C-alpha cells in the first residue's frame, strides 16, 4: 500500500487517466467500425450495427449519435423515405440532448436530409441553425460544411448566385482558419467538397478559369486523402464539364473516361450510368451521333428503371 501512495506512482496514474479521457473525448462521436463499413460501401451492415448500439445506448446523446449514423447510411443508399423517418426520431431526441457539438452535427444532418427530400425551406433553416451554433461553440468543421451546403443548395436551386458564392467563399475561408487541421481526412474532405461546389458555381457564372483553379487544387489535395475514389470521380466529371464549356473535346472525353474507369472499379451503378450518359451528351454536342447512341445504350444497360431516351434528341 505504501508503494501505491508513492508520488511517482500517483503521477503515472494521473497521466494514464488524463490520456484515457482525452482519447475518449476525441472519439466521442465516432464509431470506427461504422466508419469502416461506410468507406467500404457496406451501408446495410452499418445500419444493423447502429441499430444494435441504439438499443443498448444508456443516454439520449448516444441514441442521437447512432440514429444519425442510420440517417447517413440511408442517405448513401438513396433511400430518402427511410431517411426521413429516422430524421424525425433525431428531431424528437434533440430537446433532451445538451451536448452542443452533437446538436450542431444533427442540425447539419437535418439540413442535408431535407434537401434530399426537396424541402428547401427546412433545409436552409437547419443549415443556418448549424452554422449559427457552430460559431458560438467554435466548431469550425460544421461551419465549413454548413456554408458549403448552403452555397451549393442556393446554386442548385438557381435562387441567387451571388449569395451562393458568398456562402461558398465563407466555407473556403474557414478551411484556412488556424484551428482547421487539413491533415485530418474529414476536414480535408470538407475543403475538397467546398472547392468542387464553388467550381460548379464559377462554371455557371461563365468563369472557366476560376473553375479550373478550384478543381485542379481539389485534385491536388485528393492525393492526401485515403479512399478518395468517389471524390476523384466527381472532380474528373466536373473537369470534363468545364472543358466541354470551352469546346475542348479531347480533354472533355479524357476526364469523363477517367471518371467512368473509377465508377467501374468501385462498381457504383448510378455513377456508371451517369458517366455513360455524360459521354453520350458529349458525343451529341460534338455531333458524333453514332457514339451518342452507343453511350446512351450503355447507360440504359446499367439502369433497372426506364432510362431517359436520348434518341429524341438525336433525331
PDB file of C-alpha atoms in Angstrom:
ATOM      1  CA  UNK A   1       0.000   0.000   0.000  1.00  0.00           C
ATOM      2  CA  UNK A   2       2.906   2.366   0.701  1.00  0.00           C
ATOM      3  CA  UNK A   3       4.090   1.823  -2.863  1.00  0.00           C
ATOM      4  CA  UNK A   4       0.664   2.807  -4.153  1.00  0.00           C
ATOM      5  CA  UNK A   5       0.896   6.074  -2.222  1.00  0.00           C
ATOM      6  CA  UNK A   6       4.242   6.857  -3.830  1.00  0.00           C
ATOM      7  CA  UNK A   7       4.079  10.277  -5.628  1.00  0.00           C
ATOM      8  CA  UNK A   8       5.714   8.768  -8.744  1.00  0.00           C
ATOM      9  CA  UNK A   9       3.003   6.090  -8.958  1.00  0.00           C
ATOM     10  CA  UNK A  10       0.224   8.694  -8.481  1.00  0.00           C
ATOM     11  CA  UNK A  11       1.709  10.836 -11.273  1.00  0.00           C
ATOM     12  CA  UNK A  12       1.728   7.846 -13.646  1.00  0.00           C
ATOM     13  CA  UNK A  13      -1.871   7.070 -12.699  1.00  0.00           C
ATOM     14  CA  UNK A  14      -2.932  10.647 -13.413  1.00  0.00           C
ATOM     15  CA  UNK A  15      -1.194  10.611 -16.783  1.00  0.00           C
ATOM     16  CA  UNK A  16      -2.959   7.346 -17.637  1.00  0.00           C
ATOM     17  CA  UNK A  17      -6.419   8.675 -16.760  1.00  0.00           C
ATOM     18  CA  UNK A  18      -5.864  12.023 -18.484  1.00  0.00           C
ATOM     19  CA  UNK A  19      -4.714  10.184 -21.614  1.00  0.00           C
ATOM     20  CA  UNK A  20      -7.651   7.806 -21.419  1.00  0.00           C
ATOM     21  CA  UNK A  21     -10.248  10.554 -21.141  1.00  0.00           C
ATOM     22  CA  UNK A  22      -8.532  12.546 -23.869  1.00  0.00           C
ATOM     23  CA  UNK A  23      -8.866   9.598 -26.240  1.00  0.00           C
ATOM     24  CA  UNK A  24     -12.466   9.154 -25.151  1.00  0.00           C
ATOM     25  CA  UNK A  25     -13.199  12.813 -25.886  1.00  0.00           C
ATOM     26  CA  UNK A  26     -11.585  12.616 -29.314  1.00  0.00           C
ATOM     27  CA  UNK A  27     -13.632   9.582 -30.296  1.00  0.00           C
ATOM     28  CA  UNK A  28     -16.875  10.539 -28.534  1.00  0.00           C
ATOM     29  CA  UNK A  29     -18.807  10.972 -31.762  1.00  0.00           C
ATOM     30  CA  UNK A  30     -17.056   8.425 -33.926  1.00  0.00           C
ATOM     31  CA  UNK A  31     -17.575   4.712 -34.294  1.00  0.00           C
ATOM     32  CA  UNK A  32     -14.523   3.301 -36.139  1.00  0.00           C
ATOM     33  CA  UNK A  33     -16.363   0.132 -37.183  1.00  0.00           C
ATOM     34  CA  UNK A  34     -19.292   2.065 -38.683  1.00  0.00           C
ATOM     35  CA  UNK A  35     -16.815   4.394 -40.406  1.00  0.00           C
ATOM     36  CA  UNK A  36     -15.063   1.382 -41.952  1.00  0.00           C
ATOM     37  CA  UNK A  37     -18.398  -0.039 -43.146  1.00  0.00           C
ATOM     38  CA  UNK A  38     -19.290   3.295 -44.781  1.00  0.00           C
ATOM     39  CA  UNK A  39     -15.911   3.573 -46.508  1.00  0.00           C
ATOM     40  CA  UNK A  40     -16.367   0.080 -47.965  1.00  0.00           C
ATOM     41  CA  UNK A  41     -19.979   0.834 -49.026  1.00  0.00           C
ATOM     42  CA  UNK A  42     -21.469  -1.730 -46.579  1.00  0.00           C
ATOM     43  CA  UNK A  43     -24.387   0.535 -45.712  1.00  0.00           C
ATOM     44  CA  UNK A  44     -26.902  -2.199 -44.802  1.00  0.00           C
ATOM     45  CA  UNK A  45     -24.464  -3.619 -42.288  1.00  0.00           C
ATOM     46  CA  UNK A  46     -23.707  -0.179 -40.847  1.00  0.00           C
ATOM     47  CA  UNK A  47     -27.455   0.257 -40.220  1.00  0.00           C
ATOM     48  CA  UNK A  48     -27.555  -3.078 -38.345  1.00  0.00           C
ATOM     49  CA  UNK A  49     -24.580  -2.075 -36.185  1.00  0.00           C
ATOM     50  CA  UNK A  50     -26.021   1.391 -35.485  1.00  0.00           C
ATOM     51  CA  UNK A  51     -29.423  -0.075 -34.535  1.00  0.00           C
ATOM     52  CA  UNK A  52     -27.777  -2.532 -32.140  1.00  0.00           C
ATOM     53  CA  UNK A  53     -25.900   0.293 -30.394  1.00  0.00           C
ATOM     54  CA  UNK A  54     -29.032   2.468 -30.398  1.00  0.00           C
ATOM     55  CA  UNK A  55     -30.929  -0.208 -28.443  1.00  0.00           C
ATOM     56  CA  UNK A  56     -28.030  -0.619 -25.978  1.00  0.00           C
ATOM     57  CA  UNK A  57     -27.497   3.138 -25.521  1.00  0.00           C
ATOM     58  CA  UNK A  58     -27.562   4.466 -21.955  1.00  0.00           C
ATOM     59  CA  UNK A  59     -28.166   8.126 -22.825  1.00  0.00           C
ATOM     60  CA  UNK A  60     -30.117  10.208 -25.310  1.00  0.00           C
ATOM     61  CA  UNK A  61     -26.803  11.555 -26.604  1.00  0.00           C
ATOM     62  CA  UNK A  62     -25.729   8.050 -27.595  1.00  0.00           C
ATOM     63  CA  UNK A  63     -29.135   7.333 -29.105  1.00  0.00           C
ATOM     64  CA  UNK A  64     -28.984  10.530 -31.158  1.00  0.00           C
ATOM     65  CA  UNK A  65     -25.468   9.750 -32.419  1.00  0.00           C
ATOM     66  CA  UNK A  66     -26.371   6.235 -33.582  1.00  0.00           C
ATOM     67  CA  UNK A  67     -29.674   7.382 -35.055  1.00  0.00           C
ATOM     68  CA  UNK A  68     -27.700   9.930 -37.073  1.00  0.00           C
ATOM     69  CA  UNK A  69     -25.489   7.057 -38.297  1.00  0.00           C
ATOM     70  CA  UNK A  70     -28.622   5.324 -39.609  1.00  0.00           C
ATOM     71  CA  UNK A  71     -29.691   8.545 -41.377  1.00  0.00           C
ATOM     72  CA  UNK A  72     -26.273   8.752 -43.031  1.00  0.00           C
ATOM     73  CA  UNK A  73     -26.473   5.154 -44.279  1.00  0.00           C
ATOM     74  CA  UNK A  74     -29.941   5.638 -45.760  1.00  0.00           C
ATOM     75  CA  UNK A  75     -28.695   8.841 -47.417  1.00  0.00           C
ATOM     76  CA  UNK A  76     -25.811   6.920 -49.013  1.00  0.00           C
ATOM     77  CA  UNK A  77     -28.269   4.242 -50.179  1.00  0.00           C
ATOM     78  CA  UNK A  78     -30.541   6.974 -51.622  1.00  0.00           C
ATOM     79  CA  UNK A  79     -33.499   5.722 -49.571  1.00  0.00           C
ATOM     80  CA  UNK A  80     -34.923   9.134 -48.799  1.00  0.00           C
ATOM     81  CA  UNK A  81     -38.248   7.941 -47.342  1.00  0.00           C
ATOM     82  CA  UNK A  82     -36.490   5.770 -44.753  1.00  0.00           C
ATOM     83  CA  UNK A  83     -34.051   8.589 -44.037  1.00  0.00           C
ATOM     84  CA  UNK A  84     -36.943  10.985 -43.368  1.00  0.00           C
ATOM     85  CA  UNK A  85     -38.468   8.569 -40.814  1.00  0.00           C
ATOM     86  CA  UNK A  86     -35.231   8.413 -38.818  1.00  0.00           C
ATOM     87  CA  UNK A  87     -34.747  12.168 -39.147  1.00  0.00           C
ATOM     88  CA  UNK A  88     -37.993  12.543 -37.186  1.00  0.00           C
ATOM     89  CA  UNK A  89     -36.529  10.329 -34.439  1.00  0.00           C
ATOM     90  CA  UNK A  90     -33.492  12.617 -34.222  1.00  0.00           C
ATOM     91  CA  UNK A  91     -35.697  15.721 -34.035  1.00  0.00           C
ATOM     92  CA  UNK A  92     -37.699  14.087 -31.216  1.00  0.00           C
ATOM     93  CA  UNK A  93     -34.470  13.390 -29.292  1.00  0.00           C
ATOM     94  CA  UNK A  94     -32.959  16.870 -29.750  1.00  0.00           C
ATOM     95  CA  UNK A  95     -34.818  18.674 -26.890  1.00  0.00           C
ATOM     96  CA  UNK A  96     -33.447  16.170 -24.345  1.00  0.00           C
ATOM     97  CA  UNK A  97     -29.837  16.473 -25.560  1.00  0.00           C
ATOM     98  CA  UNK A  98     -27.488  19.057 -24.033  1.00  0.00           C
ATOM     99  CA  UNK A  99     -24.279  18.439 -25.953  1.00  0.00           C
ATOM    100  CA  UNK A 100     -23.887  21.462 -28.253  1.00  0.00           C
ATOM    101  CA  UNK A 101     -21.440  19.769 -30.614  1.00  0.00           C
ATOM    102  CA  UNK A 102     -23.753  16.814 -31.156  1.00  0.00           C
ATOM    103  CA  UNK A 103     -26.712  19.177 -31.699  1.00  0.00           C
ATOM    104  CA  UNK A 104     -24.605  21.082 -34.248  1.00  0.00           C
ATOM    105  CA  UNK A 105     -23.874  17.932 -36.252  1.00  0.00           C
ATOM    106  CA  UNK A 106     -27.533  16.898 -36.019  1.00  0.00           C
ATOM    107  CA  UNK A 107     -28.696  20.235 -37.463  1.00  0.00           C
ATOM    108  CA  UNK A 108     -26.292  19.618 -40.349  1.00  0.00           C
ATOM    109  CA  UNK A 109     -27.768  16.138 -40.911  1.00  0.00           C
ATOM    110  CA  UNK A 110     -31.286  17.596 -40.891  1.00  0.00           C
ATOM    111  CA  UNK A 111     -30.311  20.211 -43.476  1.00  0.00           C
ATOM    112  CA  UNK A 112     -28.961  17.579 -45.841  1.00  0.00           C
ATOM    113  CA  UNK A 113     -31.876  15.210 -45.218  1.00  0.00           C
ATOM    114  CA  UNK A 114     -34.474  17.865 -46.003  1.00  0.00           C
ATOM    115  CA  UNK A 115     -32.525  18.917 -49.087  1.00  0.00           C
ATOM    116  CA  UNK A 116     -32.570  15.366 -50.455  1.00  0.00           C
ATOM    117  CA  UNK A 117     -36.308  15.259 -49.739  1.00  0.00           C
ATOM    118  CA  UNK A 118     -36.690  18.510 -51.729  1.00  0.00           C
ATOM    119  CA  UNK A 119     -37.801  20.570 -48.718  1.00  0.00           C
ATOM    120  CA  UNK A 120     -35.711  23.665 -49.479  1.00  0.00           C
ATOM    121  CA  UNK A 121     -37.120  25.860 -46.684  1.00  0.00           C
ATOM    122  CA  UNK A 122     -36.396  23.358 -43.896  1.00  0.00           C
ATOM    123  CA  UNK A 123     -33.034  22.537 -45.445  1.00  0.00           C
ATOM    124  CA  UNK A 124     -31.991  26.202 -45.403  1.00  0.00           C
ATOM    125  CA  UNK A 125     -33.352  26.601 -41.860  1.00  0.00           C
ATOM    126  CA  UNK A 126     -31.245  23.754 -40.418  1.00  0.00           C
ATOM    127  CA  UNK A 127     -28.068  24.681 -42.314  1.00  0.00           C
ATOM    128  CA  UNK A 128     -28.328  28.181 -40.804  1.00  0.00           C
ATOM    129  CA  UNK A 129     -29.037  26.693 -37.347  1.00  0.00           C
ATOM    130  CA  UNK A 130     -25.923  24.523 -37.685  1.00  0.00           C
ATOM    131  CA  UNK A 131     -23.779  27.494 -38.783  1.00  0.00           C
ATOM    132  CA  UNK A 132     -25.049  29.830 -36.032  1.00  0.00           C
ATOM    133  CA  UNK A 133     -24.483  27.254 -33.281  1.00  0.00           C
ATOM    134  CA  UNK A 134     -21.080  26.308 -34.742  1.00  0.00           C
ATOM    135  CA  UNK A 135     -19.990  29.963 -34.473  1.00  0.00           C
ATOM    136  CA  UNK A 136     -20.973  30.070 -30.808  1.00  0.00           C
ATOM    137  CA  UNK A 137     -19.087  26.906 -29.876  1.00  0.00           C
ATOM    138  CA  UNK A 138     -16.197  27.455 -32.339  1.00  0.00           C
ATOM    139  CA  UNK A 139     -16.865  24.233 -34.253  1.00  0.00           C
ATOM    140  CA  UNK A 140     -15.091  25.132 -37.491  1.00  0.00           C
ATOM    141  CA  UNK A 141     -15.732  21.878 -39.381  1.00  0.00           C
ATOM    142  CA  UNK A 142     -19.507  22.356 -39.076  1.00  0.00           C
ATOM    143  CA  UNK A 143     -19.157  25.985 -40.211  1.00  0.00           C
ATOM    144  CA  UNK A 144     -17.254  24.834 -43.291  1.00  0.00           C
ATOM    145  CA  UNK A 145     -19.817  22.145 -44.119  1.00  0.00           C
ATOM    146  CA  UNK A 146     -22.907  24.236 -43.358  1.00  0.00           C
ATOM    147  CA  UNK A 147     -21.796  27.198 -45.509  1.00  0.00           C
ATOM    148  CA  UNK A 148     -20.689  24.823 -48.268  1.00  0.00           C
ATOM    149  CA  UNK A 149     -24.062  23.048 -48.290  1.00  0.00           C
ATOM    150  CA  UNK A 150     -25.935  26.368 -48.196  1.00  0.00           C
ATOM    151  CA  UNK A 151     -23.971  27.731 -51.146  1.00  0.00           C
ATOM    152  CA  UNK A 152     -24.437  24.519 -53.113  1.00  0.00           C
ATOM    153  CA  UNK A 153     -28.174  24.431 -52.336  1.00  0.00           C
ATOM    154  CA  UNK A 154     -28.721  28.046 -53.425  1.00  0.00           C
ATOM    155  CA  UNK A 155     -26.719  27.458 -56.619  1.00  0.00           C
ATOM    156  CA  UNK A 156     -28.534  24.212 -57.484  1.00  0.00           C
ATOM    157  CA  UNK A 157     -31.934  25.821 -56.995  1.00  0.00           C
ATOM    158  CA  UNK A 158     -30.883  28.892 -59.032  1.00  0.00           C
ATOM    159  CA  UNK A 159     -32.013  31.144 -56.188  1.00  0.00           C
ATOM    160  CA  UNK A 160     -29.247  33.752 -56.009  1.00  0.00           C
ATOM    161  CA  UNK A 161     -25.804  33.090 -57.481  1.00  0.00           C
ATOM    162  CA  UNK A 162     -24.149  35.980 -55.659  1.00  0.00           C
ATOM    163  CA  UNK A 163     -25.464  34.729 -52.324  1.00  0.00           C
ATOM    164  CA  UNK A 164     -24.352  31.188 -53.212  1.00  0.00           C
ATOM    165  CA  UNK A 165     -20.847  32.485 -53.963  1.00  0.00           C
ATOM    166  CA  UNK A 166     -20.850  34.417 -50.673  1.00  0.00           C
ATOM    167  CA  UNK A 167     -21.512  31.254 -48.648  1.00  0.00           C
ATOM    168  CA  UNK A 168     -19.048  29.130 -50.635  1.00  0.00           C
ATOM    169  CA  UNK A 169     -16.331  31.763 -50.175  1.00  0.00           C
ATOM    170  CA  UNK A 170     -17.096  31.770 -46.435  1.00  0.00           C
ATOM    171  CA  UNK A 171     -16.797  27.987 -46.338  1.00  0.00           C
ATOM    172  CA  UNK A 172     -13.375  28.020 -48.009  1.00  0.00           C
ATOM    173  CA  UNK A 173     -12.287  30.949 -45.829  1.00  0.00           C
ATOM    174  CA  UNK A 174     -12.911  28.866 -42.689  1.00  0.00           C
ATOM    175  CA  UNK A 175     -10.818  25.994 -44.115  1.00  0.00           C
ATOM    176  CA  UNK A 176      -7.856  28.373 -43.759  1.00  0.00           C
ATOM    177  CA  UNK A 177      -8.542  29.025 -40.060  1.00  0.00           C
ATOM    178  CA  UNK A 178      -5.792  28.142 -37.569  1.00  0.00           C
ATOM    179  CA  UNK A 179      -7.928  25.564 -35.764  1.00  0.00           C
ATOM    180  CA  UNK A 180      -8.854  23.783 -39.007  1.00  0.00           C
ATOM    181  CA  UNK A 181      -6.425  20.886 -39.381  1.00  0.00           C
ATOM    182  CA  UNK A 182      -6.268  19.943 -43.081  1.00  0.00           C
ATOM    183  CA  UNK A 183      -4.201  16.861 -42.168  1.00  0.00           C
ATOM    184  CA  UNK A 184      -7.416  15.441 -40.716  1.00  0.00           C
ATOM    185  CA  UNK A 185      -9.086  13.427 -43.501  1.00  0.00           C
ATOM    186  CA  UNK A 186     -12.612  14.643 -42.642  1.00  0.00           C
ATOM    187  CA  UNK A 187     -11.500  18.273 -42.688  1.00  0.00           C
ATOM    188  CA  UNK A 188      -9.628  17.722 -45.938  1.00  0.00           C
ATOM    189  CA  UNK A 189     -12.737  16.130 -47.487  1.00  0.00           C
ATOM    190  CA  UNK A 190     -14.823  19.148 -46.439  1.00  0.00           C
ATOM    191  CA  UNK A 191     -12.356  21.531 -48.111  1.00  0.00           C
ATOM    192  CA  UNK A 192     -12.294  19.459 -51.326  1.00  0.00           C
ATOM    193  CA  UNK A 193     -16.096  19.417 -51.491  1.00  0.00           C
ATOM    194  CA  UNK A 194     -16.296  23.183 -50.950  1.00  0.00           C
ATOM    195  CA  UNK A 195     -13.798  23.753 -53.789  1.00  0.00           C
ATOM    196  CA  UNK A 196     -15.763  21.366 -56.020  1.00  0.00           C
ATOM    197  CA  UNK A 197     -19.056  23.169 -55.320  1.00  0.00           C
ATOM    198  CA  UNK A 198     -17.524  26.613 -55.890  1.00  0.00           C
ATOM    199  CA  UNK A 199     -16.025  25.398 -59.181  1.00  0.00           C
ATOM    200  CA  UNK A 200     -19.515  24.327 -60.251  1.00  0.00           C
ATOM    201  CA  UNK A 201     -20.834  27.814 -59.440  1.00  0.00           C
ATOM    202  CA  UNK A 202     -17.984  29.514 -61.307  1.00  0.00           C
ATOM    203  CA  UNK A 203     -18.855  27.393 -64.352  1.00  0.00           C
ATOM    204  CA  UNK A 204     -22.489  28.517 -64.119  1.00  0.00           C
ATOM    205  CA  UNK A 205     -21.234  32.127 -63.961  1.00  0.00           C
ATOM    206  CA  UNK A 206     -19.145  31.529 -67.100  1.00  0.00           C
ATOM    207  CA  UNK A 207     -15.826  31.850 -65.254  1.00  0.00           C
ATOM    208  CA  UNK A 208     -13.944  28.809 -66.587  1.00  0.00           C
ATOM    209  CA  UNK A 209     -10.538  29.971 -65.326  1.00  0.00           C
ATOM    210  CA  UNK A 210     -11.616  30.140 -61.659  1.00  0.00           C
ATOM    211  CA  UNK A 211     -13.475  26.845 -62.062  1.00  0.00           C
ATOM    212  CA  UNK A 212     -10.294  25.160 -63.336  1.00  0.00           C
ATOM    213  CA  UNK A 213      -8.282  26.662 -60.446  1.00  0.00           C
ATOM    214  CA  UNK A 214     -10.623  25.213 -57.811  1.00  0.00           C
ATOM    215  CA  UNK A 215     -10.886  21.792 -59.470  1.00  0.00           C
ATOM    216  CA  UNK A 216      -7.140  21.321 -60.013  1.00  0.00           C
ATOM    217  CA  UNK A 217      -6.453  22.439 -56.419  1.00  0.00           C
ATOM    218  CA  UNK A 218      -9.069  19.938 -55.212  1.00  0.00           C
ATOM    219  CA  UNK A 219      -7.439  17.208 -57.325  1.00  0.00           C
ATOM    220  CA  UNK A 220      -4.035  18.013 -55.820  1.00  0.00           C
ATOM    221  CA  UNK A 221      -5.452  17.814 -52.282  1.00  0.00           C
ATOM    222  CA  UNK A 222      -7.102  14.468 -53.098  1.00  0.00           C
ATOM    223  CA  UNK A 223      -3.663  12.814 -53.232  1.00  0.00           C
ATOM    224  CA  UNK A 224      -3.515  13.177 -49.424  1.00  0.00           C
ATOM    225  CA  UNK A 225      -6.967  11.665 -48.900  1.00  0.00           C
ATOM    226  CA  UNK A 226      -7.346   7.897 -48.345  1.00  0.00           C
ATOM    227  CA  UNK A 227     -10.227   6.125 -50.105  1.00  0.00           C
ATOM    228  CA  UNK A 228     -10.571   9.079 -52.457  1.00  0.00           C
ATOM    229  CA  UNK A 229     -12.077   7.248 -55.463  1.00  0.00           C
ATOM    230  CA  UNK A 230     -15.596   8.655 -55.248  1.00  0.00           C
ATOM    231  CA  UNK A 231     -14.392  12.254 -54.792  1.00  0.00           C
ATOM    232  CA  UNK A 232     -11.864  11.855 -57.616  1.00  0.00           C
ATOM    233  CA  UNK A 233     -14.665  10.615 -59.866  1.00  0.00           C
ATOM    234  CA  UNK A 234     -16.676  13.794 -59.109  1.00  0.00           C
ATOM    235  CA  UNK A 235     -13.702  16.091 -59.758  1.00  0.00           C
ATOM    236  CA  UNK A 236     -12.936  14.396 -63.104  1.00  0.00           C
ATOM    237  CA  UNK A 237     -16.604  14.664 -64.110  1.00  0.00           C
ATOM    238  CA  UNK A 238     -16.645  18.384 -63.342  1.00  0.00           C
ATOM    239  CA  UNK A 239     -13.337  18.967 -65.138  1.00  0.00           C
ATOM    240  CA  UNK A 240     -14.911  17.318 -68.179  1.00  0.00           C
ATOM    241  CA  UNK A 241     -17.865  19.732 -67.954  1.00  0.00           C
ATOM    242  CA  UNK A 242     -15.587  22.780 -67.872  1.00  0.00           C
ATOM    243  CA  UNK A 243     -13.623  21.523 -70.892  1.00  0.00           C
ATOM    244  CA  UNK A 244     -16.942  20.949 -72.678  1.00  0.00           C
ATOM    245  CA  UNK A 245     -17.902  24.570 -71.941  1.00  0.00           C
ATOM    246  CA  UNK A 246     -14.758  25.852 -73.691  1.00  0.00           C
ATOM    247  CA  UNK A 247     -15.145  23.410 -76.608  1.00  0.00           C
ATOM    248  CA  UNK A 248     -12.132  21.175 -75.822  1.00  0.00           C
ATOM    249  CA  UNK A 249     -13.425  17.734 -76.843  1.00  0.00           C
ATOM    250  CA  UNK A 250     -10.136  15.853 -76.270  1.00  0.00           C
ATOM    251  CA  UNK A 251      -9.816  16.819 -72.591  1.00  0.00           C
ATOM    252  CA  UNK A 252     -13.572  16.682 -72.126  1.00  0.00           C
ATOM    253  CA  UNK A 253     -13.659  12.992 -73.130  1.00  0.00           C
ATOM    254  CA  UNK A 254     -10.360  12.245 -71.352  1.00  0.00           C
ATOM    255  CA  UNK A 255     -11.622  13.297 -67.902  1.00  0.00           C
ATOM    256  CA  UNK A 256     -15.040  11.733 -68.370  1.00  0.00           C
ATOM    257  CA  UNK A 257     -13.418   8.423 -69.289  1.00  0.00           C
ATOM    258  CA  UNK A 258     -11.253   8.684 -66.158  1.00  0.00           C
ATOM    259  CA  UNK A 259     -14.433   9.190 -64.128  1.00  0.00           C
ATOM    260  CA  UNK A 260     -16.008   6.166 -65.826  1.00  0.00           C
ATOM    261  CA  UNK A 261     -12.988   3.949 -65.021  1.00  0.00           C
ATOM    262  CA  UNK A 262     -13.252   4.851 -61.328  1.00  0.00           C
ATOM    263  CA  UNK A 263     -17.018   4.205 -61.307  1.00  0.00           C
ATOM    264  CA  UNK A 264     -16.486   0.780 -62.895  1.00  0.00           C
ATOM    265  CA  UNK A 265     -13.673  -0.029 -60.437  1.00  0.00           C
ATOM    266  CA  UNK A 266     -15.852   0.677 -57.383  1.00  0.00           C
ATOM    267  CA  UNK A 267     -18.949  -0.754 -59.141  1.00  0.00           C
ATOM    268  CA  UNK A 268     -21.096   2.276 -58.291  1.00  0.00           C
ATOM    269  CA  UNK A 269     -24.054   1.683 -60.610  1.00  0.00           C
ATOM    270  CA  UNK A 270     -25.532   5.193 -60.567  1.00  0.00           C
ATOM    271  CA  UNK A 271     -22.111   6.720 -61.325  1.00  0.00           C
ATOM    272  CA  UNK A 272     -21.504   4.260 -64.184  1.00  0.00           C
ATOM    273  CA  UNK A 273     -24.870   5.174 -65.683  1.00  0.00           C
ATOM    274  CA  UNK A 274     -24.161   8.892 -65.241  1.00  0.00           C
ATOM    275  CA  UNK A 275     -20.707   8.639 -66.847  1.00  0.00           C
ATOM    276  CA  UNK A 276     -22.089   6.882 -69.927  1.00  0.00           C
ATOM    277  CA  UNK A 277     -24.905   9.420 -70.127  1.00  0.00           C
ATOM    278  CA  UNK A 278     -22.415  12.311 -69.977  1.00  0.00           C
ATOM    279  CA  UNK A 279     -20.302  10.652 -72.676  1.00  0.00           C
ATOM    280  CA  UNK A 280     -23.445  10.372 -74.801  1.00  0.00           C
ATOM    281  CA  UNK A 281     -24.195  14.065 -74.253  1.00  0.00           C
ATOM    282  CA  UNK A 282     -20.591  14.993 -75.121  1.00  0.00           C
ATOM    283  CA  UNK A 283     -20.768  12.987 -78.363  1.00  0.00           C
ATOM    284  CA  UNK A 284     -24.118  14.548 -79.217  1.00  0.00           C
ATOM    285  CA  UNK A 285     -22.869  18.088 -78.548  1.00  0.00           C
ATOM    286  CA  UNK A 286     -19.873  17.451 -80.825  1.00  0.00           C
ATOM    287  CA  UNK A 287     -22.242  15.951 -83.468  1.00  0.00           C
ATOM    288  CA  UNK A 288     -20.858  12.420 -83.207  1.00  0.00           C
ATOM    289  CA  UNK A 289     -24.297  10.794 -83.261  1.00  0.00           C
ATOM    290  CA  UNK A 290     -23.183   7.148 -83.576  1.00  0.00           C
ATOM    291  CA  UNK A 291     -21.148   7.444 -80.384  1.00  0.00           C
ATOM    292  CA  UNK A 292     -24.059   9.231 -78.739  1.00  0.00           C
ATOM    293  CA  UNK A 293     -26.336   6.257 -79.465  1.00  0.00           C
ATOM    294  CA  UNK A 294     -23.656   3.786 -78.343  1.00  0.00           C
ATOM    295  CA  UNK A 295     -23.104   5.504 -74.975  1.00  0.00           C
ATOM    296  CA  UNK A 296     -26.817   6.047 -74.376  1.00  0.00           C
ATOM    297  CA  UNK A 297     -27.400   2.290 -74.810  1.00  0.00           C
ATOM    298  CA  UNK A 298     -24.523   1.613 -72.414  1.00  0.00           C
ATOM    299  CA  UNK A 299     -26.179   3.916 -69.905  1.00  0.00           C
ATOM    300  CA  UNK A 300     -29.519   2.139 -70.216  1.00  0.00           C
ATOM    301  CA  UNK A 301     -27.864  -1.243 -69.621  1.00  0.00           C
ATOM    302  CA  UNK A 302     -26.959  -0.086 -66.113  1.00  0.00           C
ATOM    303  CA  UNK A 303     -30.419   1.216 -65.320  1.00  0.00           C
ATOM    304  CA  UNK A 304     -33.082  -1.013 -63.796  1.00  0.00           C
ATOM    305  CA  UNK A 305     -35.767   1.610 -64.434  1.00  0.00           C
ATOM    306  CA  UNK A 306     -36.813   3.320 -67.649  1.00  0.00           C
ATOM    307  CA  UNK A 307     -33.840   5.450 -68.702  1.00  0.00           C
ATOM    308  CA  UNK A 308     -34.066   8.810 -70.360  1.00  0.00           C
ATOM    309  CA  UNK A 309     -34.221   8.156 -74.097  1.00  0.00           C
ATOM    310  CA  UNK A 310     -31.887  10.468 -75.942  1.00  0.00           C
ATOM    311  CA  UNK A 311     -32.941   9.229 -79.379  1.00  0.00           C
ATOM    312  CA  UNK A 312     -35.483  12.061 -79.483  1.00  0.00           C
ATOM    313  CA  UNK A 313     -32.574  14.499 -79.062  1.00  0.00           C
ATOM    314  CA  UNK A 314     -30.611  12.842 -81.818  1.00  0.00           C
ATOM    315  CA  UNK A 315     -33.432  12.834 -84.340  1.00  0.00           C
TER     316      UNK A 315
END
